[in-house]
PDB file of C-alpha atoms in Angstrom:
ATOM      1  CA  MET A   1      15.131 -40.782   9.924  1.00  0.00           C
ATOM      2  CA  LYS A   2      14.847 -42.307   6.442  1.00  0.00           C
ATOM      3  CA  ILE A   3      11.075 -42.591   6.835  1.00  0.00           C
ATOM      4  CA  LYS A   4      10.896 -38.887   7.713  1.00  0.00           C
ATOM      5  CA  LYS A   5      12.969 -37.885   4.669  1.00  0.00           C
ATOM      6  CA  THR A   6      10.839 -40.094   2.417  1.00  0.00           C
ATOM      7  CA  LYS A   7       7.684 -38.522   3.819  1.00  0.00           C
ATOM      8  CA  ASN A   8       9.022 -34.989   3.201  1.00  0.00           C
ATOM      9  CA  ARG A   9       9.917 -35.881  -0.390  1.00  0.00           C
ATOM     10  CA  TYR A  10       6.440 -37.284  -0.922  1.00  0.00           C
ATOM     11  CA  LEU A  11       4.870 -34.118   0.434  1.00  0.00           C
ATOM     12  CA  HIS A  12       7.004 -31.972  -1.885  1.00  0.00           C
ATOM     13  CA  ARG A  13       6.080 -34.099  -4.886  1.00  0.00           C
ATOM     14  CA  SER A  14       2.360 -34.080  -4.038  1.00  0.00           C
ATOM     15  CA  ASN A  15       2.383 -30.283  -3.793  1.00  0.00           C
ATOM     16  CA  TRP A  16       4.054 -29.656  -7.154  1.00  0.00           C
ATOM     17  CA  TRP A  17       0.880 -28.091  -8.556  1.00  0.00           C
ATOM     18  CA  LYS A  18       0.939 -25.433  -5.818  1.00  0.00           C
ATOM     19  CA  TYR A  19       4.419 -24.329  -6.837  1.00  0.00           C
ATOM     20  CA  LEU A  20       3.387 -24.297 -10.490  1.00  0.00           C
ATOM     21  CA  LEU A  21       0.302 -22.210  -9.680  1.00  0.00           C
ATOM     22  CA  SER A  22       2.445 -19.792  -7.656  1.00  0.00           C
ATOM     23  CA  VAL A  23       4.828 -19.337 -10.580  1.00  0.00           C
ATOM     24  CA  VAL A  24       1.908 -18.681 -12.935  1.00  0.00           C
ATOM     25  CA  ILE A  25       0.374 -16.092 -10.578  1.00  0.00           C
ATOM     26  CA  VAL A  26       3.714 -14.330 -10.091  1.00  0.00           C
ATOM     27  CA  GLY A  27       4.232 -14.312 -13.856  1.00  0.00           C
ATOM     28  CA  ILE A  28       0.807 -12.759 -14.443  1.00  0.00           C
ATOM     29  CA  TYR A  29       1.586  -9.973 -11.973  1.00  0.00           C
ATOM     30  CA  LEU A  30       5.105  -9.324 -13.275  1.00  0.00           C
ATOM     31  CA  LEU A  31       4.255  -9.395 -16.976  1.00  0.00           C
ATOM     32  CA  PRO A  32       2.743  -5.860 -17.158  1.00  0.00           C
ATOM     33  CA  ILE A  33       5.693  -4.457 -15.188  1.00  0.00           C
ATOM     34  CA  PHE A  34       8.149  -6.230 -17.482  1.00  0.00           C
ATOM     35  CA  VAL A  35       6.399  -4.878 -20.591  1.00  0.00           C
ATOM     36  CA  ILE A  36       6.318  -1.285 -19.343  1.00  0.00           C
ATOM     37  CA  VAL A  37       9.993  -1.356 -18.263  1.00  0.00           C
ATOM     38  CA  VAL A  38      11.112  -2.850 -21.587  1.00  0.00           C
ATOM     39  CA  THR A  39       8.993  -0.332 -23.513  1.00  0.00           C
ATOM     40  CA  SER A  40      10.527   2.555 -21.575  1.00  0.00           C
ATOM     41  CA  LEU A  41      14.028   1.439 -22.618  1.00  0.00           C
ATOM     42  CA  LYS A  42      13.288   1.342 -26.367  1.00  0.00           C
ATOM     43  CA  PRO A  43      13.270   4.259 -28.815  1.00  0.00           C
ATOM     44  CA  VAL A  44       9.943   5.121 -30.404  1.00  0.00           C
ATOM     45  CA  THR A  45      11.264   3.826 -33.748  1.00  0.00           C
ATOM     46  CA  ASP A  46      11.691   0.311 -32.321  1.00  0.00           C
ATOM     47  CA  ASN A  47       8.802  -1.769 -33.684  1.00  0.00           C
ATOM     48  CA  SER A  48       9.847  -5.060 -32.125  1.00  0.00           C
ATOM     49  CA  SER A  49       7.586  -7.062 -29.818  1.00  0.00           C
ATOM     50  CA  ARG A  50       6.754  -5.554 -26.444  1.00  0.00           C
ATOM     51  CA  LEU A  51       8.088  -8.729 -24.857  1.00  0.00           C
ATOM     52  CA  ALA A  52      11.442  -8.546 -26.659  1.00  0.00           C
ATOM     53  CA  LEU A  53      14.385  -7.049 -24.802  1.00  0.00           C
ATOM     54  CA  PRO A  54      15.864  -3.875 -26.325  1.00  0.00           C
ATOM     55  CA  GLU A  55      18.935  -4.355 -28.471  1.00  0.00           C
ATOM     56  CA  VAL A  56      20.344  -1.066 -27.173  1.00  0.00           C
ATOM     57  CA  ILE A  57      19.136   0.560 -23.950  1.00  0.00           C
ATOM     58  CA  TYR A  58      17.718   4.002 -24.733  1.00  0.00           C
ATOM     59  CA  TRP A  59      17.505   6.438 -21.788  1.00  0.00           C
ATOM     60  CA  GLY A  60      16.052   9.283 -23.841  1.00  0.00           C
ATOM     61  CA  ASN A  61      12.493   8.352 -22.855  1.00  0.00           C
ATOM     62  CA  TYR A  62      13.235   9.221 -19.231  1.00  0.00           C
ATOM     63  CA  LEU A  63      14.608  12.612 -20.270  1.00  0.00           C
ATOM     64  CA  LYS A  64      11.408  13.210 -22.244  1.00  0.00           C
ATOM     65  CA  ALA A  65       9.322  12.267 -19.211  1.00  0.00           C
ATOM     66  CA  PHE A  66      11.154  14.801 -17.043  1.00  0.00           C
ATOM     67  CA  ASN A  67      11.171  17.508 -19.718  1.00  0.00           C
ATOM     68  CA  ALA A  68       7.436  17.129 -20.321  1.00  0.00           C
ATOM     69  CA  GLY A  69       6.883  18.977 -17.056  1.00  0.00           C
ATOM     70  CA  GLY A  70       4.707  18.188 -14.092  1.00  0.00           C
ATOM     71  CA  LEU A  71       6.347  14.919 -13.108  1.00  0.00           C
ATOM     72  CA  LEU A  72       8.579  16.284 -10.351  1.00  0.00           C
ATOM     73  CA  ASN A  73       5.743  18.446  -9.012  1.00  0.00           C
ATOM     74  CA  ALA A  74       3.447  15.402  -9.054  1.00  0.00           C
ATOM     75  CA  ILE A  75       6.002  13.343  -7.122  1.00  0.00           C
ATOM     76  CA  LYS A  76       6.263  16.155  -4.566  1.00  0.00           C
ATOM     77  CA  ASN A  77       2.473  16.336  -4.190  1.00  0.00           C
ATOM     78  CA  THR A  78       2.191  12.578  -3.871  1.00  0.00           C
ATOM     79  CA  MET A  79       4.938  12.424  -1.232  1.00  0.00           C
ATOM     80  CA  ILE A  80       3.199  15.097   0.869  1.00  0.00           C
ATOM     81  CA  ILE A  81      -0.186  13.374   0.597  1.00  0.00           C
ATOM     82  CA  THR A  82       1.244   9.922   1.289  1.00  0.00           C
ATOM     83  CA  PHE A  83       3.249  11.094   4.313  1.00  0.00           C
ATOM     84  CA  PHE A  84       0.309  12.679   6.108  1.00  0.00           C
ATOM     85  CA  VAL A  85      -2.064   9.840   5.218  1.00  0.00           C
ATOM     86  CA  VAL A  86       0.369   7.320   6.704  1.00  0.00           C
ATOM     87  CA  VAL A  87       0.871   9.430   9.845  1.00  0.00           C
ATOM     88  CA  ILE A  88      -2.886   9.641  10.419  1.00  0.00           C
ATOM     89  CA  GLU A  89      -3.371   5.933   9.696  1.00  0.00           C
ATOM     90  CA  VAL A  90      -0.635   4.890  12.128  1.00  0.00           C
ATOM     91  CA  PHE A  91      -1.458   7.162  15.068  1.00  0.00           C
ATOM     92  CA  ALA A  92      -5.252   7.042  14.829  1.00  0.00           C
ATOM     93  CA  GLY A  93      -5.175   3.330  13.989  1.00  0.00           C
ATOM     94  CA  CYS A  94      -3.085   2.155  16.940  1.00  0.00           C
ATOM     95  CA  MET A  95      -4.769   4.474  19.463  1.00  0.00           C
ATOM     96  CA  GLY A  96      -8.229   3.425  18.302  1.00  0.00           C
ATOM     97  CA  ALA A  97      -7.308  -0.261  18.306  1.00  0.00           C
ATOM     98  CA  TYR A  98      -5.911  -0.342  21.870  1.00  0.00           C
ATOM     99  CA  PRO A  99      -9.209   0.127  23.763  1.00  0.00           C
ATOM    100  CA  LEU A 100     -11.004  -2.175  21.300  1.00  0.00           C
ATOM    101  CA  ALA A 101      -8.485  -4.953  21.945  1.00  0.00           C
ATOM    102  CA  ARG A 102      -8.224  -4.580  25.708  1.00  0.00           C
ATOM    103  CA  ASN A 103     -11.864  -3.867  26.647  1.00  0.00           C
ATOM    104  CA  ARG A 104     -13.784  -6.884  25.386  1.00  0.00           C
ATOM    105  CA  SER A 105     -17.251  -5.513  26.046  1.00  0.00           C
ATOM    106  CA  ARG A 106     -20.364  -5.995  23.921  1.00  0.00           C
ATOM    107  CA  LEU A 107     -20.136  -2.390  22.772  1.00  0.00           C
ATOM    108  CA  ASN A 108     -16.585  -2.886  21.546  1.00  0.00           C
ATOM    109  CA  LYS A 109     -17.619  -6.037  19.689  1.00  0.00           C
ATOM    110  CA  VAL A 110     -20.349  -4.041  17.945  1.00  0.00           C
ATOM    111  CA  VAL A 111     -17.870  -1.267  17.098  1.00  0.00           C
ATOM    112  CA  LYS A 112     -15.380  -3.790  15.710  1.00  0.00           C
ATOM    113  CA  ALA A 113     -18.131  -5.404  13.626  1.00  0.00           C
ATOM    114  CA  LEU A 114     -19.095  -1.975  12.263  1.00  0.00           C
ATOM    115  CA  ILE A 115     -15.467  -1.282  11.381  1.00  0.00           C
ATOM    116  CA  MET A 116     -15.294  -4.539   9.449  1.00  0.00           C
ATOM    117  CA  GLY A 117     -18.596  -3.678   7.775  1.00  0.00           C
ATOM    118  CA  VAL A 118     -17.255  -0.319   6.630  1.00  0.00           C
ATOM    119  CA  MET A 119     -14.304  -2.131   5.055  1.00  0.00           C
ATOM    120  CA  MET A 120     -16.773  -3.903   2.749  1.00  0.00           C
ATOM    121  CA  VAL A 121     -18.228  -0.666   1.356  1.00  0.00           C
ATOM    122  CA  PRO A 122     -16.586   0.449  -1.938  1.00  0.00           C
ATOM    123  CA  GLY A 123     -15.233   3.952  -1.499  1.00  0.00           C
ATOM    124  CA  LEU A 124     -16.431   5.202  -4.876  1.00  0.00           C
ATOM    125  CA  SER A 125     -20.012   4.151  -4.081  1.00  0.00           C
ATOM    126  CA  ILE A 126     -20.406   7.289  -1.941  1.00  0.00           C
ATOM    127  CA  VAL A 127     -18.341   9.637  -4.093  1.00  0.00           C
ATOM    128  CA  VAL A 128     -21.301  12.004  -4.675  1.00  0.00           C
ATOM    129  CA  GLY A 129     -21.859  12.626  -0.980  1.00  0.00           C
ATOM    130  CA  VAL A 130     -18.151  12.978  -0.231  1.00  0.00           C
ATOM    131  CA  TYR A 131     -17.604  15.340  -3.147  1.00  0.00           C
ATOM    132  CA  SER A 132     -20.575  17.539  -2.163  1.00  0.00           C
ATOM    133  CA  THR A 133     -19.280  17.774   1.397  1.00  0.00           C
ATOM    134  CA  LEU A 134     -15.793  18.725   0.235  1.00  0.00           C
ATOM    135  CA  VAL A 135     -17.218  21.394  -2.073  1.00  0.00           C
ATOM    136  CA  ASN A 136     -19.082  22.940   0.882  1.00  0.00           C
ATOM    137  CA  LEU A 137     -15.892  22.830   2.940  1.00  0.00           C
ATOM    138  CA  HIS A 138     -13.857  24.420   0.099  1.00  0.00           C
ATOM    139  CA  ALA A 139     -11.558  21.388   0.164  1.00  0.00           C
ATOM    140  CA  ILE A 140     -11.365  20.798  -3.598  1.00  0.00           C
ATOM    141  CA  SER A 141      -7.806  20.996  -4.981  1.00  0.00           C
ATOM    142  CA  THR A 142      -6.305  21.070  -1.482  1.00  0.00           C
ATOM    143  CA  TYR A 143      -3.884  18.765   0.260  1.00  0.00           C
ATOM    144  CA  TRP A 144      -6.024  18.357   3.362  1.00  0.00           C
ATOM    145  CA  GLY A 145      -9.110  17.416   1.355  1.00  0.00           C
ATOM    146  CA  ILE A 146      -7.549  14.393  -0.333  1.00  0.00           C
ATOM    147  CA  ILE A 147      -5.554  13.497   2.807  1.00  0.00           C
ATOM    148  CA  ILE A 148      -8.652  13.305   5.031  1.00  0.00           C
ATOM    149  CA  VAL A 149     -10.657  11.305   2.491  1.00  0.00           C
ATOM    150  CA  THR A 150      -7.845   8.819   1.785  1.00  0.00           C
ATOM    151  CA  ALA A 151      -7.059   8.358   5.487  1.00  0.00           C
ATOM    152  CA  ALA A 152     -10.727   7.933   6.398  1.00  0.00           C
ATOM    153  CA  PHE A 153     -11.265   5.107   3.919  1.00  0.00           C
ATOM    154  CA  GLY A 154      -8.071   3.347   4.992  1.00  0.00           C
ATOM    155  CA  LEU A 155      -8.481   3.706   8.761  1.00  0.00           C
ATOM    156  CA  PRO A 156     -10.823   0.711   9.342  1.00  0.00           C
ATOM    157  CA  LEU A 157      -8.233  -1.758   8.031  1.00  0.00           C
ATOM    158  CA  SER A 158      -5.498  -0.118  10.128  1.00  0.00           C
ATOM    159  CA  ILE A 159      -7.608  -0.422  13.284  1.00  0.00           C
ATOM    160  CA  TYR A 160      -8.408  -4.036  12.436  1.00  0.00           C
ATOM    161  CA  LEU A 161      -4.730  -4.957  11.964  1.00  0.00           C
ATOM    162  CA  TYR A 162      -3.606  -3.154  15.118  1.00  0.00           C
ATOM    163  CA  SER A 163      -6.378  -4.624  17.287  1.00  0.00           C
ATOM    164  CA  ASN A 164      -5.573  -8.177  16.158  1.00  0.00           C
ATOM    165  CA  PHE A 165      -1.889  -7.624  16.856  1.00  0.00           C
ATOM    166  CA  ILE A 166      -2.529  -6.126  20.301  1.00  0.00           C
ATOM    167  CA  LEU A 167      -4.674  -9.164  21.169  1.00  0.00           C
ATOM    168  CA  SER A 168      -1.545 -11.299  20.779  1.00  0.00           C
ATOM    169  CA  ILE A 169       0.266  -9.203  23.427  1.00  0.00           C
ATOM    170  CA  PRO A 170      -0.311 -10.654  26.929  1.00  0.00           C
ATOM    171  CA  GLY A 171      -2.691  -8.584  29.031  1.00  0.00           C
ATOM    172  CA  THR A 172      -0.518  -9.294  32.069  1.00  0.00           C
ATOM    173  CA  LEU A 173       1.833  -6.569  30.838  1.00  0.00           C
ATOM    174  CA  ASP A 174      -0.969  -4.022  31.249  1.00  0.00           C
ATOM    175  CA  GLU A 175      -1.758  -5.365  34.709  1.00  0.00           C
ATOM    176  CA  ALA A 176       1.888  -5.166  35.766  1.00  0.00           C
ATOM    177  CA  ALA A 177       2.080  -1.570  34.511  1.00  0.00           C
ATOM    178  CA  ALA A 178      -1.113  -0.699  36.405  1.00  0.00           C
ATOM    179  CA  ILE A 179       0.350  -2.169  39.623  1.00  0.00           C
ATOM    180  CA  ASP A 180       3.371   0.086  39.140  1.00  0.00           C
ATOM    181  CA  GLY A 181       1.033   3.069  38.945  1.00  0.00           C
ATOM    182  CA  ALA A 182       0.981   3.625  35.178  1.00  0.00           C
ATOM    183  CA  GLY A 183      -2.217   4.939  33.611  1.00  0.00           C
ATOM    184  CA  ALA A 184      -3.779   3.716  30.382  1.00  0.00           C
ATOM    185  CA  ALA A 185      -1.942   6.330  28.307  1.00  0.00           C
ATOM    186  CA  GLN A 186       1.429   5.538  29.912  1.00  0.00           C
ATOM    187  CA  THR A 187       0.859   1.804  29.471  1.00  0.00           C
ATOM    188  CA  PHE A 188       0.077   2.273  25.807  1.00  0.00           C
ATOM    189  CA  LEU A 189       3.007   4.593  25.088  1.00  0.00           C
ATOM    190  CA  HIS A 190       5.689   2.746  27.074  1.00  0.00           C
ATOM    191  CA  ILE A 191       4.557  -0.896  26.989  1.00  0.00           C
ATOM    192  CA  ILE A 192       2.320  -1.535  23.980  1.00  0.00           C
ATOM    193  CA  LEU A 193       3.527   0.959  21.366  1.00  0.00           C
ATOM    194  CA  PRO A 194       7.172  -0.257  21.274  1.00  0.00           C
ATOM    195  CA  GLN A 195       5.903  -3.780  20.445  1.00  0.00           C
ATOM    196  CA  LEU A 196       3.844  -2.630  17.463  1.00  0.00           C
ATOM    197  CA  LYS A 197       6.818  -2.239  15.115  1.00  0.00           C
ATOM    198  CA  PRO A 198       6.022  -5.194  12.789  1.00  0.00           C
ATOM    199  CA  VAL A 199       2.355  -4.306  12.267  1.00  0.00           C
ATOM    200  CA  THR A 200       3.226  -0.612  11.989  1.00  0.00           C
ATOM    201  CA  VAL A 201       5.571  -1.372   9.101  1.00  0.00           C
ATOM    202  CA  SER A 202       2.769  -3.381   7.480  1.00  0.00           C
ATOM    203  CA  VAL A 203       0.376  -0.441   7.835  1.00  0.00           C
ATOM    204  CA  ILE A 204       2.988   1.992   6.502  1.00  0.00           C
ATOM    205  CA  ILE A 205       3.590  -0.130   3.395  1.00  0.00           C
ATOM    206  CA  MET A 206      -0.038  -0.964   2.643  1.00  0.00           C
ATOM    207  CA  LYS A 207      -1.425   2.494   3.299  1.00  0.00           C
ATOM    208  CA  GLY A 208       1.582   4.222   1.769  1.00  0.00           C
ATOM    209  CA  VAL A 209       1.218   2.259  -1.461  1.00  0.00           C
ATOM    210  CA  GLY A 210      -2.537   2.846  -1.427  1.00  0.00           C
ATOM    211  CA  ALA A 211      -2.115   6.599  -0.993  1.00  0.00           C
ATOM    212  CA  TRP A 212       0.659   6.737  -3.610  1.00  0.00           C
ATOM    213  CA  ASN A 213      -1.500   4.916  -6.172  1.00  0.00           C
ATOM    214  CA  GLU A 214      -4.800   6.643  -5.283  1.00  0.00           C
ATOM    215  CA  TYR A 215      -6.702   7.619  -8.404  1.00  0.00           C
ATOM    216  CA  GLY A 216     -10.491   7.456  -7.925  1.00  0.00           C
ATOM    217  CA  TYR A 217     -10.984  10.320  -5.479  1.00  0.00           C
ATOM    218  CA  SER A 218      -7.932  12.214  -6.721  1.00  0.00           C
ATOM    219  CA  LEU A 219      -9.685  12.535 -10.069  1.00  0.00           C
ATOM    220  CA  TYR A 220     -12.522  14.458  -8.392  1.00  0.00           C
ATOM    221  CA  ILE A 221     -10.676  16.308  -5.632  1.00  0.00           C
ATOM    222  CA  LEU A 222      -7.367  17.317  -7.255  1.00  0.00           C
ATOM    223  CA  GLN A 223      -8.752  19.318 -10.169  1.00  0.00           C
ATOM    224  CA  LYS A 224      -5.983  21.894 -10.613  1.00  0.00           C
ATOM    225  CA  PRO A 225      -2.993  20.672 -12.680  1.00  0.00           C
ATOM    226  CA  GLN A 226      -0.532  22.029 -10.109  1.00  0.00           C
ATOM    227  CA  MET A 227      -2.174  19.776  -7.489  1.00  0.00           C
ATOM    228  CA  TYR A 228      -2.050  16.573  -9.562  1.00  0.00           C
ATOM    229  CA  ASN A 229      -0.587  13.508  -7.913  1.00  0.00           C
ATOM    230  CA  ILE A 230       1.517  10.926  -9.737  1.00  0.00           C
ATOM    231  CA  THR A 231      -1.405   8.829 -11.023  1.00  0.00           C
ATOM    232  CA  LEU A 232      -3.213  11.804 -12.539  1.00  0.00           C
ATOM    233  CA  THR A 233       0.000  13.068 -14.123  1.00  0.00           C
ATOM    234  CA  ILE A 234       0.788   9.692 -15.678  1.00  0.00           C
ATOM    235  CA  LYS A 235      -2.799   9.390 -16.928  1.00  0.00           C
ATOM    236  CA  GLN A 236      -2.526  12.828 -18.545  1.00  0.00           C
ATOM    237  CA  PHE A 237       0.896  11.931 -19.932  1.00  0.00           C
ATOM    238  CA  PHE A 238      -0.483   8.793 -21.610  1.00  0.00           C
ATOM    239  CA  ALA A 239      -3.425  10.764 -23.012  1.00  0.00           C
ATOM    240  CA  GLU A 240      -1.128  13.405 -24.515  1.00  0.00           C
ATOM    241  CA  SER A 241       1.604  11.016 -25.694  1.00  0.00           C
ATOM    242  CA  MET A 242      -0.306   8.422 -27.680  1.00  0.00           C
ATOM    243  CA  ASN A 243       2.291   8.770 -30.451  1.00  0.00           C
ATOM    244  CA  ASP A 244       5.128   8.228 -27.978  1.00  0.00           C
ATOM    245  CA  LEU A 245       4.098   5.447 -25.624  1.00  0.00           C
ATOM    246  CA  ASN A 246       7.761   4.771 -24.832  1.00  0.00           C
ATOM    247  CA  ALA A 247       8.150   8.120 -23.072  1.00  0.00           C
ATOM    248  CA  ALA A 248       4.813   7.608 -21.320  1.00  0.00           C
ATOM    249  CA  ALA A 249       6.036   4.196 -20.145  1.00  0.00           C
ATOM    250  CA  ALA A 250       9.161   5.855 -18.742  1.00  0.00           C
ATOM    251  CA  GLY A 251       6.958   8.235 -16.761  1.00  0.00           C
ATOM    252  CA  ALA A 252       5.009   5.271 -15.380  1.00  0.00           C
ATOM    253  CA  VAL A 253       8.239   3.520 -14.333  1.00  0.00           C
ATOM    254  CA  LEU A 254       9.389   6.643 -12.487  1.00  0.00           C
ATOM    255  CA  GLY A 255       6.014   6.743 -10.756  1.00  0.00           C
ATOM    256  CA  ILE A 256       6.156   3.194  -9.395  1.00  0.00           C
ATOM    257  CA  LEU A 257       9.887   3.086  -8.638  1.00  0.00           C
ATOM    258  CA  PRO A 258       9.776   4.783  -5.183  1.00  0.00           C
ATOM    259  CA  VAL A 259       7.208   2.388  -3.695  1.00  0.00           C
ATOM    260  CA  ILE A 260       9.099  -0.643  -5.036  1.00  0.00           C
ATOM    261  CA  VAL A 261      12.339   0.562  -3.433  1.00  0.00           C
ATOM    262  CA  ILE A 262      10.631   1.224  -0.086  1.00  0.00           C
ATOM    263  CA  TYR A 263       8.980  -2.198  -0.114  1.00  0.00           C
ATOM    264  CA  LEU A 264      12.278  -3.964  -0.821  1.00  0.00           C
ATOM    265  CA  PHE A 265      13.776  -2.359   2.291  1.00  0.00           C
ATOM    266  CA  LEU A 266      10.774  -3.093   4.540  1.00  0.00           C
ATOM    267  CA  GLN A 267       9.498  -6.425   3.180  1.00  0.00           C
ATOM    268  CA  LYS A 268      10.868  -8.457   6.110  1.00  0.00           C
ATOM    269  CA  TYR A 269       8.835  -6.438   8.625  1.00  0.00           C
ATOM    270  CA  PHE A 270       5.816  -6.377   6.308  1.00  0.00           C
ATOM    271  CA  ILE A 271       5.627 -10.191   6.118  1.00  0.00           C
ATOM    272  CA  GLN A 272       6.179 -10.582   9.845  1.00  0.00           C
ATOM    273  CA  GLY A 273       3.547  -7.979  10.705  1.00  0.00           C
ATOM    274  CA  SER A 274       0.997  -9.457   8.311  1.00  0.00           C
ATOM    275  CA  LEU A 275       1.399 -12.925   9.787  1.00  0.00           C
ATOM    276  CA  ASP A 276       1.269 -11.724  13.412  1.00  0.00           C
ATOM    277  CA  SER A 277      -1.814  -9.576  12.739  1.00  0.00           C
ATOM    278  CA  ALA A 278      -3.657 -12.562  11.319  1.00  0.00           C
ATOM    279  CA  VAL A 279      -2.990 -14.827  14.322  1.00  0.00           C
ATOM    280  CA  LYS A 280      -5.946 -13.544  16.312  1.00  0.00           C
ATOM    281  CA  GLY A 281      -8.055 -12.671  13.245  1.00  0.00           C
TER     282      GLY A 281
END
């Protein structure tokens, strides 16, 4: 027992650099968020360091962000876009992954390899072709235009995560359902789908955050101000408020707050789903 405890202590001591590196990485990621939150709580007349905490919390910047106009409309637009993107990603992803995971044919292996290959292609590398197609379809400055594009680029990863997770589900469950007379659709809906909760939460968080923060294609597709999403509105706010970065910082905080709150509620399922999806990767 003592030998085991000594060994565990040695392992902890030998891995000290990993913990230090983790702290440094977390600090690098949190520093910009800390700066923007602190800036949003200071009046524009405060010339102290961006890293210094405010002496008195000033909420007027948030009132300026709301009164500037467009922020609430942008949040509404972003919520609509994000909701439908996530719905498409979840339903199309799990239904497309099921036959890929259960039918291990050469064709399915080729299809899965193509899906992984598409994941390697930067979305903005084909922006000209996508934009031209959307212009011909009269999809510029429409909800469905940006929803289809965002969902299409995110679908390969969703299929990949779902297929890996389904591979970890015993195939004997499908066989038992088939013996009972269930078809493929019934087996999927009643046997497989209820077990996909962890990976579904992972897909919802990853694709929801991606759709919420989407900027590249939104810049080309959402051209009318009334159709702006949250990223375009914040970008415009920063461009117009160079003399009042504190109010612009408040607008940025309001833009990222919803996704942070959602993640805090779903993080347990997100971690579990990410680990389970990687088991058969």
